[in-house]
XYZ file of C-alpha atoms in Angstrom:
111
model
C -0.255 0.071 -0.088
C 1.479 3.726 -0.864
C 0.223 6.571 0.654
C 0.973 10.041 1.052
C 1.159 12.273 3.969
C -0.233 16.047 4.079
C 2.747 17.512 2.206
C 2.161 14.752 -0.495
C 5.745 12.443 0.210
C 4.835 8.782 -0.081
C 4.212 7.908 3.592
C 7.196 5.517 4.905
C 7.054 1.909 6.687
C 7.325 3.411 10.110
C 4.809 6.334 9.489
C 2.163 3.831 8.285
C 3.042 1.765 11.431
C 2.366 4.529 13.909
C -0.482 6.898 12.314
C -3.348 6.906 13.635
C -5.695 8.752 11.537
C -5.018 7.146 7.886
C -6.350 4.784 5.670
C -9.330 4.203 7.791
C -10.941 0.998 5.435
C -14.191 -0.819 6.743
C -15.792 -3.935 5.484
C -19.523 -4.199 5.499
C -21.586 -7.640 5.538
C -25.571 -7.680 6.485
C -26.282 -7.949 10.200
C -26.055 -11.334 12.054
C -27.504 -10.338 15.171
C -29.821 -7.073 16.406
C -28.176 -4.043 14.118
C -29.023 -2.875 10.795
C -25.424 -3.455 9.080
C -22.296 -5.017 10.255
C -18.988 -3.950 9.758
C -15.198 -4.249 10.810
C -13.076 -1.047 10.527
C -9.086 -1.584 9.931
C -6.204 1.014 11.079
C -3.312 0.697 10.033
C -1.424 -1.528 12.978
C -4.475 -3.732 13.465
C -8.069 -3.915 13.252
C -10.221 -1.537 15.621
C -11.526 -3.093 18.289
C -15.037 -1.552 17.656
C -15.850 1.295 15.461
C -14.594 4.855 15.500
C -17.490 7.237 15.967
C -16.879 9.172 12.848
C -16.583 6.257 10.398
C -20.331 4.871 12.151
C -21.289 8.414 10.865
C -20.474 7.844 7.624
C -21.449 4.158 7.207
C -24.780 5.275 8.366
C -24.910 8.211 5.750
C -23.841 5.418 3.170
C -26.756 3.204 4.293
C -28.914 5.649 3.062
C -27.413 6.038 -0.832
C -28.731 3.781 -3.073
C -26.123 2.375 -5.168
C -23.423 2.301 -2.313
C -22.018 -1.029 -0.825
C -22.962 -0.171 2.569
C -27.212 0.234 0.939
C -26.892 -3.039 -0.829
C -25.599 -4.889 2.828
C -28.339 -3.063 4.408
C -31.567 -5.583 5.506
C -33.872 -3.022 5.477
C -33.740 -0.194 3.526
C -37.122 0.905 3.878
C -37.123 1.110 8.131
C -34.644 3.717 8.102
C -37.482 5.875 6.798
C -34.734 7.989 4.839
C -37.698 10.092 3.001
C -38.657 11.934 7.017
C -35.009 13.224 6.349
C -34.246 11.557 10.362
C -32.773 8.003 10.682
C -31.466 5.690 13.023
C -28.717 3.006 11.917
C -27.688 0.213 14.363
C -24.117 -1.119 13.266
C -22.781 -4.202 14.506
C -18.803 -4.042 15.476
C -17.149 -6.213 17.615
C -17.482 -4.506 20.972
C -21.324 -4.658 20.196
C -23.393 -2.494 18.605
C -23.199 1.673 17.526
C -26.550 2.836 17.423
C -26.414 6.228 14.956
C -29.354 8.338 14.556
C -28.929 10.831 11.708
C -30.668 14.009 10.828
C -30.828 15.357 7.079
C -26.545 14.272 6.781
C -25.853 15.507 10.537
C -25.138 13.246 13.483
C -27.491 14.551 16.533
C -27.280 11.493 18.906
C -24.672 8.396 19.443
C -25.469 5.811 21.958
């Protein structure tokens, strides 16, 4: 994997090993328990123990966008009631379930 830092230079292996900000990648699949979708979130050094809140917000938003992988993996898109402009997404992760409530694309509460 080749990544550039903020100055546009290729990051060294040491920089990647100590980076806490990039890259952050997640894999998604249909929910297997109490959630709407399941994810595994990765950092450069190791898999994340749960799910970063920022990643959860992005994934929740992606669940509402037809054509995204997240939308296709979501169990019941109609349940989100996206047309009402306020929706909740329960994201299964290794630490449990992250409940995200979004209002017109803005996170309004996280439990």
